[in-house]
XYZ file of N, CA and C in Angstrom:
537
model
N 14.787 13.839 4.310
C 15.788 12.909 4.762
C 14.925 12.035 5.603
N 13.664 12.370 6.275
C 13.184 11.087 7.094
C 12.350 10.537 6.315
N 11.809 11.278 5.371
C 10.763 10.175 4.666
C 11.421 9.497 3.745
N 12.813 9.771 3.305
C 13.670 8.740 2.560
C 14.113 7.588 3.366
N 14.502 8.282 4.516
C 14.978 6.847 5.565
C 13.658 5.950 5.861
N 12.323 6.428 5.863
C 11.305 5.583 6.098
C 11.178 4.772 4.857
N 11.051 5.423 3.959
C 11.003 4.274 2.486
C 12.201 3.364 2.641
N 13.132 3.858 2.956
C 14.299 2.752 2.862
C 14.434 1.557 4.015
N 13.880 1.986 4.922
C 13.583 1.049 5.986
C 12.539 0.239 5.697
N 11.328 0.768 5.092
C 10.115 -0.176 4.622
C 10.987 -1.091 3.740
N 11.649 -0.568 2.658
C 12.039 -1.616 1.537
C 13.256 -2.265 1.925
N 13.623 -2.301 2.693
C 14.707 -3.198 3.450
C 14.136 -4.272 4.113
N 13.124 -3.927 5.013
C 12.262 -5.201 5.788
C 11.032 -6.005 4.879
N 10.871 -5.245 3.851
C 9.920 -6.197 2.742
C 10.808 -6.855 1.908
N 12.064 -6.473 1.610
C 13.179 -7.317 0.603
C 13.239 -8.454 1.466
N 13.386 -8.262 2.684
C 14.067 -9.756 3.533
C 12.949 -10.621 3.961
N 11.433 -9.937 3.853
C 10.123 -10.634 4.160
C 10.206 -11.625 2.823
N 10.006 -10.997 1.761
C 9.621 -11.700 0.294
C 10.420 -12.297 -0.228
N 11.938 -11.940 0.456
C 13.189 -12.801 -0.377
C 13.105 -12.084 -1.718
N 12.970 -10.904 -2.129
C 12.980 -10.579 -3.760
C 13.192 -9.054 -3.663
N 13.683 -8.390 -4.386
C 14.144 -6.839 -4.681
C 12.997 -6.188 -5.712
N 11.973 -7.345 -6.176
C 10.844 -6.654 -6.909
C 9.624 -6.127 -6.084
N 9.114 -7.223 -5.542
C 8.116 -7.159 -4.670
C 8.012 -6.115 -3.691
N 9.040 -5.766 -3.213
C 8.667 -4.424 -2.183
C 8.261 -3.564 -3.398
N 8.760 -3.016 -4.540
C 7.913 -1.810 -5.239
C 6.861 -1.980 -5.031
N 6.168 -3.128 -5.200
C 4.462 -3.075 -4.991
C 3.960 -2.480 -3.833
N 4.843 -2.449 -2.316
C 4.695 -2.231 -1.198
C 4.842 -0.937 -1.097
N 5.767 -0.217 -1.461
C 6.148 1.001 -1.784
C 5.367 2.117 -2.346
N 5.025 1.234 -3.455
C 3.684 1.914 -4.349
C 2.732 2.497 -3.515
N 2.204 1.997 -2.482
C 1.097 2.554 -1.611
C 1.350 3.946 -0.849
N 2.584 4.404 -0.882
C 2.986 5.595 -0.089
C 2.315 6.767 -1.289
N 3.051 7.046 -2.578
C 2.371 7.914 -3.221
C 0.613 7.889 -3.304
N 0.241 6.544 -3.425
C -1.091 6.369 -3.313
C -1.915 6.943 -2.231
N -1.197 7.031 -0.898
C -1.859 7.707 0.242
C -1.397 8.879 0.302
N -0.352 9.488 -0.178
C -0.321 10.988 -0.513
C -1.265 11.465 -1.415
N -1.873 11.037 -1.972
C -3.083 11.502 -2.586
C -4.136 11.678 -1.928
N -4.754 10.825 -1.152
C -5.607 10.869 -0.277
C -5.356 12.407 0.773
N -4.109 12.252 1.167
C -3.681 13.366 2.151
C -3.899 14.826 1.509
N -3.396 14.703 0.269
C -3.671 16.033 -0.576
C -5.108 16.480 -0.649
N -6.040 15.556 -1.113
C -7.227 15.375 -1.263
C -8.115 16.482 0.123
N -7.775 15.401 1.123
C -8.473 15.681 2.381
C -8.110 16.885 3.202
N -6.782 17.740 2.742
C -6.273 18.991 3.196
C -7.058 19.871 2.308
N -6.736 19.590 1.333
C -7.302 20.622 0.006
C -9.049 20.947 0.552
N -9.775 19.641 0.727
C -11.329 19.789 0.855
C -11.768 20.309 1.964
N -10.906 19.895 3.059
C -11.223 20.609 4.446
C -10.684 22.007 4.674
N -9.884 22.552 3.727
C -9.106 23.459 3.735
C -8.109 24.057 5.119
N -7.900 22.804 5.594
C -6.961 22.764 6.714
C -5.673 23.121 6.186
N -4.743 23.563 7.183
C -3.388 23.763 6.763
C -2.415 22.839 7.177
N -1.217 22.362 6.382
C -0.428 21.471 6.277
C 0.591 21.887 7.408
N 0.532 21.471 8.757
C 1.398 21.741 9.716
C 2.338 20.819 9.937
N 3.478 21.311 10.948
C 4.382 20.376 11.296
C 3.987 18.957 11.861
N 2.615 18.940 12.269
C 1.891 17.877 13.283
C 1.709 16.953 11.579
N 1.287 17.801 10.830
C 0.607 17.090 9.946
C 1.870 16.112 9.113
N 2.792 16.756 8.955
C 3.960 16.040 8.290
C 4.472 14.914 9.630
N 4.547 15.133 10.533
C 4.806 13.982 11.320
C 3.767 12.744 11.186
N 2.583 13.107 10.594
C 1.240 12.138 10.586
C 1.707 11.833 9.303
N 2.299 12.521 8.159
C 2.646 11.462 6.881
C 3.507 10.358 7.370
N 4.705 10.673 8.198
C 5.744 9.929 8.129
C 5.089 8.552 9.245
N 4.476 8.717 10.180
C 3.482 7.851 10.796
C 2.740 6.905 10.053
N 2.021 7.796 8.783
C 0.840 6.933 7.905
C 1.687 6.092 6.872
N 3.106 6.358 6.705
C 3.784 5.277 6.037
C 3.644 4.094 6.523
N 4.232 3.857 7.878
C 4.031 2.745 8.308
C 2.777 2.183 8.352
N 1.634 2.651 8.689
C 0.436 2.130 8.670
C -0.027 1.496 7.014
N -0.089 2.514 6.434
C -0.389 1.998 4.909
C 0.448 0.937 4.246
N 1.380 0.999 4.353
C 2.322 -0.299 3.574
C 1.860 -1.863 4.405
N 1.179 -1.491 5.436
C 0.820 -2.823 6.421
C -0.255 -3.645 5.232
N -1.029 -2.923 4.864
C -2.004 -3.362 3.881
C -1.240 -3.955 2.669
N -0.442 -3.556 2.061
C 0.223 -3.841 0.553
C 1.304 -5.100 1.035
N 1.514 -5.229 2.419
C 2.518 -6.461 2.819
C 1.804 -7.323 3.414
N 0.254 -7.198 3.438
C -0.605 -8.382 3.886
C -1.241 -9.022 2.550
N -1.346 -7.973 1.595
C -1.496 -8.452 0.301
C -0.836 -9.274 -0.562
N 0.523 -8.788 -0.585
C 1.249 -9.241 -1.315
C 2.079 -10.674 -0.750
N 2.108 -10.678 0.457
C 2.220 -12.120 1.358
C 1.276 -12.977 1.033
N 0.273 -12.614 1.259
C -0.966 -13.597 1.077
C -0.838 -14.243 -0.649
N -0.521 -13.395 -1.408
C -0.556 -13.802 -2.825
C 0.279 -14.882 -3.272
N 1.762 -14.104 -2.483
C 2.954 -15.379 -2.636
C 2.357 -16.859 -2.066
N 1.733 -16.784 -1.057
C 1.155 -18.031 -0.110
C 0.495 -18.659 -0.995
N -0.659 -18.053 -1.799
C -1.528 -19.107 -2.906
C -0.607 -19.244 -3.686
N 0.267 -18.778 -4.272
C 1.050 -19.342 -5.260
C 1.686 -20.410 -5.022
N 2.517 -20.399 -3.621
C 3.092 -21.518 -3.229
C 2.178 -22.518 -2.846
N 1.020 -22.481 -2.454
C 0.047 -23.567 -2.069
C -0.478 -24.268 -3.425
N -0.740 -23.430 -4.475
C -1.275 -23.653 -5.457
C -0.232 -23.448 -6.930
N 0.884 -24.050 -6.510
C 1.707 -23.828 -7.919
C 1.178 -23.950 -9.286
N 0.063 -24.889 -9.425
C -0.657 -25.013 -10.788
C -1.533 -24.114 -11.238
N -1.698 -23.037 -10.154
C -2.637 -21.830 -10.585
C -2.128 -21.069 -11.379
N -2.463 -20.505 -12.595
C -1.989 -19.394 -13.483
C -1.652 -18.111 -12.713
N -0.640 -17.224 -12.885
C -0.480 -16.196 -12.385
C -1.483 -15.042 -11.859
N -2.373 -14.578 -13.069
C -3.588 -14.054 -12.939
C -4.659 -14.584 -12.035
N -4.735 -15.773 -12.028
C -5.810 -16.173 -11.166
C -5.201 -16.187 -9.565
N -4.151 -16.585 -9.406
C -3.377 -16.502 -7.959
C -3.638 -15.192 -7.425
N -3.415 -14.163 -8.282
C -3.377 -12.663 -7.940
C -4.910 -12.465 -7.439
N -6.163 -12.654 -8.438
C -7.353 -12.366 -7.826
C -7.920 -13.279 -6.743
N -7.345 -14.469 -6.632
C -7.706 -15.505 -5.644
C -7.199 -14.859 -4.205
N -5.921 -14.261 -4.330
C -5.476 -13.755 -2.771
C -5.953 -12.458 -2.425
N -6.051 -11.848 -3.661
C -6.806 -10.572 -3.194
C -7.917 -10.658 -2.855
N -8.643 -11.318 -3.426
C -10.146 -11.510 -3.123
C -10.304 -11.899 -1.633
N -9.305 -13.201 -1.066
C -9.309 -13.633 0.112
C -8.756 -12.610 1.175
N -8.298 -11.295 0.818
C -7.737 -10.270 1.713
C -8.640 -9.205 2.076
N -9.626 -8.950 0.839
C -10.411 -7.931 0.758
C -11.043 -7.506 2.294
N -11.591 -8.209 2.751
C -12.436 -8.074 4.116
C -11.345 -7.554 5.255
N -10.464 -8.488 5.236
C -9.398 -8.241 6.576
C -8.824 -6.660 6.137
N -8.532 -6.242 4.778
C -7.766 -5.039 4.596
C -9.086 -3.961 4.820
N -10.418 -4.272 4.582
C -11.390 -3.246 4.468
C -11.750 -2.964 6.235
N -11.670 -4.238 6.918
C -11.917 -4.174 8.250
C -10.963 -3.009 9.267
N -9.935 -3.387 8.779
C -8.654 -2.557 9.905
C -8.776 -1.354 9.130
N -9.035 -0.957 7.986
C -8.971 0.700 7.429
C -10.498 1.011 8.195
N -11.561 0.407 7.979
C -12.712 1.239 8.644
C -12.572 1.124 10.122
N -11.671 0.465 10.676
C -11.945 0.811 12.163
C -11.164 1.272 12.115
N -9.953 2.173 11.801
C -9.127 2.879 12.222
C -9.799 4.123 11.778
N -10.110 4.640 10.601
C -10.782 5.830 10.231
C -11.760 5.817 11.159
N -12.894 5.097 11.622
C -13.961 5.630 12.495
C -13.498 5.926 13.651
N -12.308 5.474 14.267
C -11.807 5.585 15.425
C -11.073 6.897 15.370
N -10.641 7.664 14.183
C -9.882 8.852 14.249
C -11.029 9.584 14.007
N -12.084 9.585 13.192
C -13.251 10.478 13.157
C -13.856 11.562 14.378
N -13.835 10.793 15.401
C -14.206 11.946 16.623
C -13.392 13.278 16.817
N -12.227 12.749 16.560
C -11.201 13.835 16.715
C -11.279 14.843 15.664
N -11.812 14.698 14.401
C -11.970 15.776 13.284
C -13.347 16.272 13.770
N -14.200 15.611 13.874
C -15.740 15.854 13.896
C -16.116 16.545 15.147
N -15.704 16.335 16.257
C -15.975 16.873 17.303
C -14.750 18.049 17.923
N -14.008 17.893 17.251
C -12.832 19.139 17.767
C -13.702 20.610 17.616
N -12.703 21.808 18.327
C -13.240 22.842 18.133
C -13.481 23.401 16.855
N -12.368 23.199 16.211
C -12.326 23.599 14.830
C -11.252 22.946 13.932
N -11.275 22.664 12.576
C -10.359 22.183 12.099
C -8.969 22.799 12.256
N -8.044 22.029 12.332
C -6.685 22.598 12.443
C -6.419 23.408 13.993
N -7.350 23.227 14.806
C -7.279 23.798 16.271
C -6.003 23.207 16.824
N -5.972 22.092 16.758
C -4.832 21.314 17.592
C -3.975 20.198 16.963
N -3.363 19.382 17.713
C -2.104 18.676 17.081
C -2.714 17.567 16.729
N -3.975 17.217 17.371
C -4.632 15.520 17.166
C -5.426 16.027 15.447
N -6.017 17.074 15.117
C -6.788 17.408 14.024
C -5.931 17.180 12.767
N -4.492 17.581 12.709
C -3.874 17.229 11.819
C -3.426 15.807 11.638
N -3.049 15.416 12.579
C -2.916 13.791 12.388
C -3.936 12.936 11.746
N -4.836 13.425 12.707
C -6.202 12.461 12.057
C -6.782 12.438 10.726
N -6.606 13.935 9.937
C -6.802 14.146 8.755
C -5.767 13.447 7.699
N -4.328 13.634 8.355
C -3.413 12.857 7.436
C -3.662 11.330 7.324
N -3.795 10.526 8.414
C -4.222 9.231 8.678
C -5.715 8.954 8.040
N -6.718 9.784 8.108
C -7.838 9.298 7.128
C -7.784 9.593 5.818
N -7.322 10.613 5.494
C -7.004 10.834 3.825
C -5.952 9.477 3.526
N -5.039 9.285 4.291
C -4.000 8.509 3.396
C -4.696 6.966 3.407
N -5.464 6.590 4.558
C -5.746 5.304 4.377
C -6.815 4.998 3.771
N -7.925 6.029 3.540
C -8.765 5.894 2.398
C -8.393 5.403 1.132
N -7.598 6.588 0.612
C -7.162 6.594 -0.670
C -5.874 5.265 -0.653
N -5.260 5.209 0.187
C -4.454 3.756 0.176
C -5.127 2.411 -0.062
N -6.047 2.361 0.574
C -6.953 1.066 0.927
C -7.495 1.004 -0.911
N -7.904 1.854 -1.155
C -8.767 1.898 -2.426
C -7.663 1.429 -3.500
N -6.761 1.988 -3.444
C -5.474 2.077 -4.663
C -4.729 0.800 -4.211
N -4.670 0.047 -2.916
C -4.007 -1.262 -2.616
C -5.063 -2.415 -3.048
N -6.280 -2.364 -3.306
C -6.966 -3.158 -3.697
C -7.036 -3.280 -5.276
N -6.631 -2.177 -5.696
C -6.669 -2.322 -7.397
C -5.229 -2.210 -7.971
N -4.448 -1.275 -7.577
C -3.618 -1.100 -8.200
C -2.047 -2.119 -7.767
N -2.317 -2.187 -6.596
C -0.964 -3.437 -5.969
C -1.046 -4.898 -6.817
N -2.618 -5.128 -7.091
C -2.414 -6.562 -7.480
C -1.984 -6.579 -9.282
N -1.908 -5.429 -9.979
C -1.763 -5.170 -11.302
C -0.284 -4.964 -11.314
N 0.281 -4.145 -10.289
C 1.868 -4.091 -10.174
C 2.345 -5.238 -10.091
N 2.058 -6.236 -9.190
C 2.273 -7.193 -8.642
C 2.244 -8.119 -10.114
N 1.429 -8.471 -10.720
C 1.292 -9.027 -12.328
C 2.391 -8.475 -12.934
N 2.527 -7.048 -13.137
C 3.357 -6.659 -14.018
C 4.884 -7.278 -13.749
N 5.320 -7.114 -12.368
C 6.621 -7.375 -11.979
C 6.995 -8.824 -11.948
N 5.797 -9.692 -11.702
C 5.985 -10.961 -11.821
C 6.326 -11.371 -13.126
N 5.670 -10.846 -13.829
C 5.401 -11.349 -15.345
C 6.635 -10.743 -16.100
N 7.118 -9.795 -15.883
C 8.362 -9.216 -16.144
C 9.613 -10.161 -15.617
N 9.652 -10.777 -14.748
C 10.713 -11.884 -13.911
C 10.627 -13.040 -14.426
N 9.393 -13.664 -14.855
C 9.249 -14.503 -15.930
C 9.630 -14.407 -17.305
N 9.625 -13.187 -17.818
C 9.940 -12.861 -19.125
C 11.611 -13.130 -18.873
N 12.094 -12.466 -18.491
C 13.697 -12.190 -18.304
C 14.021 -13.569 -18.160
N 13.541 -14.771 -16.942
C 14.188 -15.543 -16.908
C 14.269 -16.634 -18.444
N 12.833 -16.457 -18.997
C 12.814 -16.927 -20.444
C 13.721 -16.536 -21.532
N 14.311 -15.341 -21.278
C 15.346 -14.867 -22.440
C 16.464 -15.304 -21.947
N 16.670 -15.474 -20.559
C 17.835 -16.379 -20.275
C 18.164 -17.611 -20.488
N 17.071 -18.252 -20.455
C 17.240 -20.002 -21.067
C 17.118 -19.715 -22.302
N 16.502 -18.700 -23.287
C 16.528 -19.042 -24.622
C 17.963 -18.575 -25.251
N 18.868 -18.117 -24.384
C 19.879 -17.188 -24.530
C 19.967 -16.048 -25.404
N 18.993 -15.182 -25.182
C 19.206 -14.051 -25.709
C 17.951 -13.508 -25.765
N 17.397 -12.517 -26.864
C 15.868 -11.836 -26.399
C 14.834 -13.261 -26.669
N 14.111 -12.615 -25.730
C 12.790 -13.687 -25.171
C 11.848 -13.613 -26.366
N 11.410 -14.603 -27.160
C 10.787 -14.972 -27.968
C 9.409 -15.337 -27.697
N 9.204 -15.647 -26.338
C 7.975 -16.272 -25.553
C 7.271 -14.982 -24.951
N 5.897 -15.257 -25.248
C 4.895 -14.013 -24.852
C 5.188 -14.150 -23.057
N 5.075 -13.148 -22.668
C 5.124 -13.242 -20.975
C 3.854 -13.841 -20.485
N 3.723 -14.415 -19.542
C 2.620 -15.237 -18.933
C 1.898 -14.085 -18.465
């Protein structure tokens, strides 16, 4: 219930920010991508998934969607600033301009959390270990996927929107290839 509420709130805020109902899907996709990293870090570190880790997952949702919001918002800005730029080129330009800030914020957060995991008594011995493991795993995997999957999802969603608009203009089935 808490996870569903968190996702709903993220969806509502991003829908208001982007003035779109489709673009928040690009942002919401970062959550399952982050959960891949959470699973892998707990599996390989042989740590227990405790209540504290569950709280860390909810906290991680708010952190990992930030990178996707930054990316989608910047691509929207590039498209507004350069309307003549084709959609794939605008996505590549916007993504390349945001690689460095996204990598910097992820790197500083992960490096700040590493001492909690590396210099603790033993893995899973206190509340901070579980929180740090969740955030490290989630941030690393979501960053990798945000820089690859989110631009692709953005392209698919925007191309589909253009295709549906062309279908409406032609009065039926779209015979125009998607842009």
